[in-house]
Amino acid sequence: MTKSQTSSVFFVGTEKEVAHHASPFSTTLEIQIVPPETVADVARSGDVAIFYSEHFDRFRSSCQQLRRNQVATIYMIDGILEWRNAWVNREDEVACPYTMRPVLSHKVACIGDSQARILDSWGNSTKTEVVGIPRLDEVRPVQRNRKESDPIRILVMTAKTPGFTSEQIETTQQSLKDLKQWFEQSQINHPGKYEVVWRLTGQLNDALGLENRWHDFTGKELADQLLYVDAVITTPSTAMLEAMKFERPVALLDYHNCPHYVPACWTISTADQFDSVIEQLAHPSDTMMHFQKTILKDSLQSFESSTERMIQLVQKMASAAKQQIQAGEELKFSSPILDPPASLSGKFSHRQFYPSVTEFEISDLTMAQLELSHSRREIKHLHEVISQLKMELGQAHQIFEEIESHPIAGPIVRIRRKLLELISAIRKRKNKTDTTRSSQSNTQARITEN
């Protein structure tokens, strides 16, 4: 796609903060990266400004000024929502405690359907647009061909911010300490079974005496690491979605016991869950991996190019802004601007999940239709036989009742039934006695041998 636009597009932040956010659009849009303190000086009415954060006053003040200047604004969320970040912060936290409730920008580019639903519930129902995460567009599942003799390599990582209070950081550190001890004990019990790659933030590696593998903020390093691991254990983080896109089984390490806006198939909330969860990560079932894909589809828009959807949003907002400004109107955007993304959800595989049912192996439609037709004929025939047998059984019951009520035959039948019941009871007692004697004989024999 060639670059074509009349409105200027600004990414609000420093080069270090937003360059990797802006890079996916550089071949299509004329992007300018401008700090929040000066963007209002260069942006004109009808331009588009993209924010990667509304948490801090420098961004919030800039966004409000741009809106007053008739500049279209978009909050492009680059990660998951996290409960503690949203609701449990320090009292002296410098970030705005009610960020996104509501969003200040005209529109908010959500990473997936579930995030849009949450933000809608926070008072943003006219602002949410499902876009995705552009920097993850190129992530594709890559199978790791691990030999049977190779260790199971597990990546353990934390979010960029491992906690938002001192108590949260302490709890996160304790969970990692427990996990470290578990792997050390496993190395004693099962030498060479696991290999751990630690990717920790907030100096947690120093506190735990671990070699850290985290040096890069842009995400490239993580993508390289995911190629060579078999499973991931992480605190709530956007990285869990990237790991899911690689089709690595992902477990949440969360001792905080708080809700998850983005769940996982496996959750570790206490140390006694390590055994079962890590074993399942090492050998994940098809059903759990299918559920993980379902979580991913709801959490991250990957059906269409996130980059292209973001470009469409920018261009449509710029066009609408130009028309409204020419008409002397205040900027106001319809909801939604973007069409819902096309669903590419995979089919549920009965053959995969029910391998013992041979009927699910039939792939030929004509053969399946023939077998279905034959089965229906058989079922119809069996229903007819059952109906006939029920009728005959009813007639037999009626005859038997007539015999029992007969003045001569009735007593004879009742005596015979009682004799049969008595004989059956005697046989049961005899069998029980024989079993007891046999058991006693075997016990005596063992005593004699000893």
XYZ file of C-alpha atoms in Angstrom:
450
model
C 0.000 0.000 0.000
C 1.408 3.395 -0.984
C 1.435 6.344 1.343
C -1.564 8.584 0.748
C -3.084 11.076 3.159
C -3.995 14.713 3.568
C -4.164 14.843 7.364
C -1.041 14.536 9.486
C -0.776 11.541 11.815
C 1.071 11.855 15.110
C 2.236 9.207 17.566
C 2.288 10.943 20.931
C 5.360 10.135 23.022
C 9.134 10.016 22.840
C 11.044 7.920 20.293
C 11.884 5.398 23.015
C 8.260 5.157 24.109
C 6.468 4.832 20.787
C 8.894 4.062 17.930
C 8.155 0.317 18.060
C 4.415 1.069 18.202
C 4.632 3.336 15.153
C 6.940 1.181 12.994
C 4.207 -1.139 11.563
C 2.556 1.926 9.944
C 5.666 3.611 8.552
C 5.285 2.136 5.045
C 1.686 3.347 4.684
C 1.218 6.475 6.779
C 3.363 9.593 7.153
C 3.942 9.244 10.888
C 5.413 11.926 13.103
C 6.545 11.063 16.634
C 6.041 14.051 18.922
C 6.199 14.284 22.737
C 2.897 15.059 24.488
C 4.221 18.382 25.731
C 4.585 19.808 22.185
C 2.145 17.873 19.969
C -0.592 20.509 20.415
C 1.781 23.087 18.902
C 2.132 21.173 15.616
C -1.115 19.283 15.176
C -3.884 21.084 13.316
C -7.652 20.571 13.262
C -8.477 17.486 11.235
C -5.183 15.770 12.034
C -5.056 12.454 13.909
C -3.104 11.855 17.129
C -2.481 8.344 18.432
C -1.769 7.786 22.119
C -0.235 4.625 23.544
C -1.087 5.677 27.115
C -3.623 7.760 28.992
C -2.289 6.856 32.437
C -0.156 9.907 33.152
C -0.977 13.599 33.315
C 1.382 14.510 30.473
C -0.711 12.376 28.099
C -4.098 13.202 29.586
C -3.521 16.966 29.409
C -2.238 16.659 25.847
C -5.266 14.593 24.774
C -7.716 17.098 26.224
C -5.932 20.003 24.517
C -5.942 18.213 21.154
C -9.665 17.511 21.444
C -10.310 21.202 22.104
C -8.276 21.935 18.962
C -10.478 19.593 16.861
C -7.728 16.984 16.436
C -9.043 13.405 16.179
C -7.559 11.274 18.961
C -7.122 7.508 19.291
C -5.962 5.544 22.313
C -4.202 2.508 20.822
C -3.994 -0.023 23.639
C -0.945 -2.252 23.255
C -1.663 -4.818 25.944
C -4.077 -6.609 28.217
C -6.081 -5.046 31.013
C -4.831 -6.129 34.438
C -7.008 -6.080 37.555
C -4.372 -4.815 39.986
C -3.288 -2.074 37.602
C -6.898 -0.986 37.184
C -8.170 -1.251 40.754
C -5.422 -1.893 43.334
C -2.703 0.782 43.298
C -0.748 2.785 45.844
C -2.500 5.832 47.246
C 0.391 7.996 46.008
C 0.373 6.396 42.536
C 1.330 9.011 39.918
C -0.831 7.378 37.247
C -4.474 8.397 37.093
C -6.441 5.893 39.244
C -9.446 5.940 36.909
C -7.663 5.657 33.559
C -9.998 4.404 30.797
C -13.045 4.992 33.001
C -13.796 6.583 30.616
C -11.226 6.868 27.811
C -10.370 10.499 27.016
C -9.668 9.985 23.301
C -12.422 10.000 20.682
C -11.768 6.321 19.981
C -10.012 3.420 21.688
C -8.379 0.690 19.582
C -8.920 -2.514 21.558
C -6.792 -5.608 21.209
C -9.761 -7.988 21.133
C -13.444 -8.589 21.728
C -13.153 -9.326 25.440
C -11.252 -6.087 26.056
C -13.866 -4.119 24.131
C -16.609 -5.640 26.283
C -14.816 -4.607 29.487
C -14.211 -1.068 28.243
C -17.842 -0.838 27.100
C -18.856 -1.642 30.684
C -16.595 1.213 31.863
C -18.596 3.794 29.916
C -16.909 3.600 26.505
C -19.598 1.891 24.433
C -19.438 4.510 21.646
C -15.635 4.555 21.531
C -14.419 0.952 21.295
C -13.055 -0.416 18.025
C -11.612 -3.939 17.802
C -8.206 -3.661 16.121
C -5.667 -6.081 17.629
C -1.962 -5.575 18.312
C -0.177 -4.551 15.093
C 3.289 -5.588 16.314
C 2.001 -9.172 16.700
C 0.656 -9.461 13.146
C 3.671 -11.446 11.957
C 3.666 -13.911 14.856
C 2.864 -17.399 13.574
C 2.759 -20.798 15.303
C 6.168 -22.438 15.172
C 6.519 -26.037 16.261
C 9.556 -26.880 18.379
C 10.950 -30.240 17.374
C 12.133 -31.513 20.727
C 13.816 -34.907 20.880
C 12.556 -37.376 23.476
C 15.888 -37.166 25.282
C 15.894 -33.336 25.371
C 14.788 -31.519 28.526
C 11.401 -29.838 28.591
C 12.255 -26.158 28.347
C 9.954 -23.802 30.245
C 10.033 -20.017 30.011
C 9.155 -18.283 33.300
C 8.470 -14.575 32.990
C 6.881 -11.603 34.689
C 5.089 -8.540 33.357
C 7.074 -5.326 32.878
C 5.591 -4.193 36.189
C 5.547 -7.230 38.531
C 3.445 -5.399 41.120
C 1.813 -2.055 41.800
C 2.302 -2.016 45.581
C 5.102 -3.305 47.806
C 2.796 -6.092 49.017
C 2.079 -7.195 45.430
C 5.772 -7.284 44.549
C 6.474 -9.323 47.672
C 3.718 -11.792 46.759
C 5.011 -12.113 43.194
C 8.525 -12.692 44.500
C 7.273 -15.418 46.844
C 5.536 -17.216 43.981
C 8.759 -17.178 41.959
C 10.769 -18.334 44.974
C 8.411 -21.299 45.400
C 8.662 -22.088 41.699
C 12.457 -21.924 41.801
C 12.522 -24.339 44.740
C 10.180 -26.709 42.902
C 12.479 -26.829 39.874
C 15.515 -27.347 42.111
C 13.807 -30.306 43.814
C 12.725 -31.646 40.431
C 16.337 -31.557 39.285
C 17.214 -33.799 42.244
C 14.314 -36.187 41.681
C 14.373 -36.162 37.872
C 17.778 -34.901 36.674
C 17.650 -33.229 33.284
C 13.860 -33.417 32.889
C 13.326 -29.626 32.879
C 15.310 -26.632 31.732
C 14.144 -23.204 32.897
C 14.598 -19.886 31.108
C 14.012 -17.005 33.521
C 12.760 -13.688 32.092
C 12.109 -11.520 35.141
C 11.583 -7.803 35.653
C 11.849 -5.364 38.560
C 15.205 -6.780 39.746
C 13.422 -9.958 40.860
C 16.230 -12.013 39.332
C 18.721 -10.353 41.705
C 16.479 -10.956 44.697
C 16.203 -14.646 43.795
C 19.781 -15.123 42.627
C 18.800 -16.051 39.061
C 20.349 -15.414 35.662
C 17.970 -13.178 33.760
C 17.199 -13.402 30.028
C 15.278 -10.118 29.716
C 17.047 -7.182 28.131
C 14.706 -5.902 25.411
C 11.487 -3.856 25.618
C 10.387 -4.099 21.971
C 9.301 -7.755 21.990
C 11.812 -9.132 19.460
C 13.805 -10.889 22.158
C 10.676 -12.600 23.499
C 9.720 -13.825 20.023
C 13.163 -15.409 19.656
C 12.897 -17.074 23.067
C 9.461 -18.527 22.367
C 10.901 -20.408 19.409
C 13.001 -22.542 21.728
C 10.696 -23.282 24.645
C 7.962 -25.870 25.105
C 5.750 -24.065 27.622
C 5.364 -20.750 29.436
C 4.614 -19.789 33.041
C 3.917 -16.094 33.442
C 2.342 -13.495 35.668
C -0.591 -11.682 33.961
C 1.018 -10.047 30.935
C 0.460 -9.296 27.252
C 3.297 -11.734 26.595
C 0.926 -14.586 27.429
C -1.042 -13.795 24.251
C 2.115 -13.880 22.166
C 2.991 -17.259 23.688
C -0.514 -18.496 22.870
C -0.050 -17.335 19.258
C 3.090 -19.495 19.153
C 0.810 -22.330 20.398
C 2.830 -22.830 23.562
C 0.791 -23.988 26.579
C 0.566 -21.059 29.003
C -0.008 -21.083 32.764
C -0.710 -18.008 34.872
C 1.395 -17.721 38.018
C -0.827 -15.652 40.286
C -0.716 -15.820 44.070
C -2.752 -12.586 44.272
C -6.088 -14.363 43.816
C -7.665 -11.564 41.820
C -9.860 -11.704 38.694
C -8.272 -12.085 35.256
C -9.437 -9.993 32.338
C -7.471 -12.456 30.190
C -7.591 -15.999 31.613
C -5.462 -19.033 30.854
C -6.201 -22.752 30.733
C -3.844 -23.328 33.645
C -3.518 -21.179 36.762
C -1.065 -21.598 39.645
C -2.257 -19.836 42.795
C -0.514 -22.005 45.429
C 2.711 -23.999 45.582
C 0.904 -27.338 45.854
C -0.369 -26.906 42.273
C 3.090 -27.036 40.669
C 3.173 -30.825 40.281
C -0.055 -31.205 38.345
C 0.118 -27.994 36.316
C 3.721 -28.345 35.148
C 3.130 -31.969 34.195
C 0.154 -30.849 32.107
C 2.225 -28.081 30.513
C 4.834 -30.678 29.575
C 2.152 -32.894 28.002
C -0.847 -30.664 27.202
C -4.041 -32.387 26.106
C -5.770 -31.556 22.829
C -8.856 -30.379 24.708
C -6.879 -27.879 26.816
C -5.006 -26.536 23.785
C -8.315 -26.151 21.940
C -9.648 -24.114 24.877
C -6.479 -22.007 24.879
C -7.108 -21.153 21.223
C -10.649 -20.125 22.157
C -9.286 -17.813 24.869
C -6.820 -16.314 22.399
C -9.492 -15.632 19.772
C -11.611 -13.776 22.307
C -8.682 -11.839 23.761
C -6.682 -10.931 20.643
C -8.037 -9.971 17.226
C -5.959 -12.054 14.818
C -8.508 -12.820 12.110
C -7.437 -9.798 10.055
C -4.300 -7.681 9.917
C -4.283 -5.430 12.985
C -2.055 -2.988 11.109
C -4.545 -2.683 8.264
C -7.457 -2.245 10.683
C -5.587 0.522 12.518
C -4.798 2.254 9.227
C -8.477 2.032 8.236
C -9.459 3.570 11.580
C -7.002 6.451 11.144
C -8.077 7.152 7.579
C -11.812 6.970 8.279
C -11.474 9.237 11.299
C -9.407 11.725 9.283
C -12.027 11.759 6.522
C -14.915 12.184 8.958
C -13.018 14.906 10.855
C -12.400 16.877 7.649
C -16.102 16.803 6.737
C -17.227 17.857 10.215
C -14.710 20.703 10.424
C -15.791 22.016 7.020
C -19.374 21.936 8.296
C -18.338 23.829 11.439
C -19.239 20.902 13.721
C -17.544 19.537 16.804
C -15.770 16.233 16.170
C -17.984 13.244 16.858
C -17.468 9.765 15.476
C -19.966 7.021 14.778
C -19.882 3.709 16.575
C -18.474 1.522 15.293
C -16.325 2.873 12.487
C -14.743 -0.482 11.611
C -16.636 -3.540 10.442
C -16.373 -6.583 12.724
C -13.319 -8.684 11.808
C -13.975 -11.775 9.725
C -13.947 -14.915 11.842
C -11.381 -17.535 10.912
C -12.144 -19.766 13.859
C -11.090 -23.377 13.398
C -13.602 -26.210 13.289
C -14.119 -28.469 16.256
C -12.420 -31.761 15.375
C -14.427 -34.759 16.564
C -11.813 -37.076 15.061
C -9.139 -35.417 17.208
C -11.058 -35.386 20.486
C -12.854 -38.752 20.125
C -10.319 -41.041 18.415
C -12.052 -44.219 19.675
C -15.270 -43.415 17.769
C -14.635 -44.867 14.316
C -17.544 -43.004 12.706
C -15.639 -39.715 13.056
C -12.931 -41.120 10.768
C -15.296 -40.967 7.777
C -14.274 -38.032 5.585
C -16.205 -39.042 2.464
C -19.582 -37.257 2.581
C -21.331 -39.866 0.395
C -20.117 -42.734 2.576
C -21.263 -40.862 5.693
C -24.696 -40.329 4.105
C -24.956 -44.022 3.164
C -24.057 -45.129 6.691
C -26.497 -42.630 8.188
C -29.292 -43.875 5.899
C -28.549 -47.509 6.766
C -28.385 -46.693 10.496
C -31.759 -44.977 10.357
C -33.289 -48.029 8.637
C -31.798 -50.277 11.326
C -33.101 -48.029 14.100
C -36.584 -48.004 12.558
C -36.550 -51.811 12.324
C -35.353 -52.167 15.940
C -38.104 -49.836 17.153
C -40.656 -52.051 15.393
C -39.190 -55.181 17.046
C -39.185 -53.497 20.461
C -42.826 -52.461 20.025
C -43.768 -56.039 19.121
C -41.899 -57.473 22.110
C -43.519 -54.947 24.467
C -46.938 -55.960 23.181
C -46.169 -59.683 23.662
C -44.767 -59.015 27.135
C -47.928 -57.161 28.062
C -50.007 -60.108 26.904
C -47.822 -62.498 28.928
C -48.285 -60.364 32.076
C -52.022 -60.402 31.537
C -52.059 -64.232 31.183
C -49.894 -64.628 34.291
C -52.189 -62.380 36.318
C -55.179 -64.478 35.199
C -53.384 -67.672 36.283
C -52.493 -66.206 39.695
C -56.104 -65.237 40.266
C -57.376 -68.723 39.295
C -58.797 -70.577 42.361
C -56.833 -73.798 41.634
C -53.748 -72.749 39.582
C -53.093 -69.592 41.590
C -51.974 -71.241 44.876
C -49.766 -73.699 42.993
C -47.979 -70.853 41.159
C -47.430 -68.897 44.385
C -46.034 -71.983 46.193
C -43.672 -72.615 43.269
C -42.399 -69.005 43.394
C -41.711 -69.238 47.135
C -39.823 -72.544 46.661
C -37.645 -70.970 43.958
C -36.870 -67.978 46.227
C -35.964 -70.360 49.107
C -33.651 -72.422 46.892
C -31.954 -69.252 45.657
C -31.378 -68.046 49.231
C -29.881 -71.410 50.275
C -27.491 -71.341 47.308
C -26.328 -67.811 48.193
C -25.604 -68.803 51.822
C -23.726 -71.910 50.650
C -21.571 -69.874 48.236
C -20.780 -67.364 50.998
C -19.779 -70.181 53.389
C -17.552 -71.833 50.756
C -15.829 -68.492 50.068
C -15.163 -67.909 53.785
C -13.729 -71.425 54.255
C -11.481 -71.011 51.210
C -10.159 -67.698 52.533
C -9.465 -69.219 55.962
C -7.656 -72.183 54.370
C -5.423 -69.892 52.327
C -4.589 -67.820 55.405
C -3.729 -70.945 57.409
C -1.524 -72.192 54.591
C 0.441 -68.941 54.487
C 0.918 -69.059 58.280
C 2.198 -72.650 58.033
C 4.652 -71.709 55.273
C 5.994 -68.811 57.321
